[in-house]
């Protein structure tokens, strides 16, 4: 498999102080919260990553290569959060200084840059990665050096690292609820199509197990190498096994999606009879593919730009003011934005950037995020509202389903035989990253 591709190839990509007003909700526990008065806080132990009046943090995303069009937007969101926090007084009376490194869409480069940020730049934390391939390549670095990464993208689960906080969705906060919704509303016969790498294959293993448990049926499954646009054979298979229509569950990524949706429409497989559910297509992908090919199809996320909350209206307005009215926001950008604020609150609660103390202080941190209330769990994932959106004429999403409350994250999948019954709890050393629950 090429190292230069990944989950989503073509995501095309504030007012000062507004973020403080959005994100000063304290940790819901008995310890005093210092988020409202950072300048008044003083560290009681040596502060990692500090030089003079600054706290250095690392940002590690692809600024060049295949994934730059995806990850540059995430960097924009992280920089917006940093700018807002600094304008509001910083953290512990210090300004945040970002050290930005380019993973260059190469997973070995990600590992090298992660090592540099930790050893040479001595940052207090790193916000970064997009693909599961990049995350898995830097994971041993953060674990061997006992450092901290905040990862902002929905992923395939089946992982729970002490050194990573995951602010995107676990499968039970995106994939599983979307399958439930499809079974109830769109049909029981599914064709699974995906790119040939870890995320789609793991996701489809979960979907197949879920369908078997709930009375659905997988009628076909096919994969394309990352970057491959030869989708004609897959379209033909879909027509053969679903002659009267059925559900298409799509975990394709990159340019494959452009070819797939154009040929899907060209073959007359329209969303009224062949509704597709995508987990890697958001607002920016819709712009790249073309609304005319996606209108009526569905996507599952935790955040859409159309989420109707006061916090989201402020976030969207701030982002557009900072970067341009033509820009859109999406789920990974929002998850990256709130990661900076969640880390900030943990540092202020710990009154230090000492990694072990910040890790412990992060558990239970909660904010009223643009997507709604989120809370950091002891399994290093966050509780999130699940949403399903349908593409409309303007390229944004009508939200057709949302859970009434945030869904608790389950990293180890409960439909997959090998991980059923397992859980993760880093607040208890006896449990750690994987233990038998009950």
PDB file of C-alpha atoms in Angstrom, residues 20 24 32-42 88-93 344 348 351:
ATOM      1  CA  UNK A  20     -12.981  32.078  25.765  1.00  0.00           C
ATOM      2  CA  UNK A  24     -14.932  28.418  29.845  1.00  0.00           C
ATOM      3  CA  UNK A  32     -11.420  23.758  41.763  1.00  0.00           C
ATOM      4  CA  UNK A  33     -11.345  24.940  38.147  1.00  0.00           C
ATOM      5  CA  UNK A  34      -8.939  27.675  37.112  1.00  0.00           C
ATOM      6  CA  UNK A  35     -10.238  28.236  33.574  1.00  0.00           C
ATOM      7  CA  UNK A  36     -11.746  31.621  34.393  1.00  0.00           C
ATOM      8  CA  UNK A  37      -8.539  33.143  35.725  1.00  0.00           C
ATOM      9  CA  UNK A  38      -5.506  31.663  34.003  1.00  0.00           C
ATOM     10  CA  UNK A  39      -3.234  34.550  34.952  1.00  0.00           C
ATOM     11  CA  UNK A  40      -3.910  33.902  38.615  1.00  0.00           C
ATOM     12  CA  UNK A  41      -2.707  30.287  38.420  1.00  0.00           C
ATOM     13  CA  UNK A  42       0.821  29.414  39.437  1.00  0.00           C
ATOM     14  CA  UNK A  88      -7.867  35.888  26.550  1.00  0.00           C
ATOM     15  CA  UNK A  89      -4.680  35.753  28.644  1.00  0.00           C
ATOM     16  CA  UNK A  90      -3.105  32.462  27.664  1.00  0.00           C
ATOM     17  CA  UNK A  91      -2.634  29.527  30.020  1.00  0.00           C
ATOM     18  CA  UNK A  92      -1.163  29.836  33.514  1.00  0.00           C
ATOM     19  CA  UNK A  93      -0.280  33.404  32.631  1.00  0.00           C
ATOM     20  CA  UNK A 344      -6.095  24.066  28.146  1.00  0.00           C
ATOM     21  CA  UNK A 348      -5.322  24.914  34.285  1.00  0.00           C
ATOM     22  CA  UNK A 351      -1.733  24.126  37.397  1.00  0.00           C
TER      23      UNK A 351
END
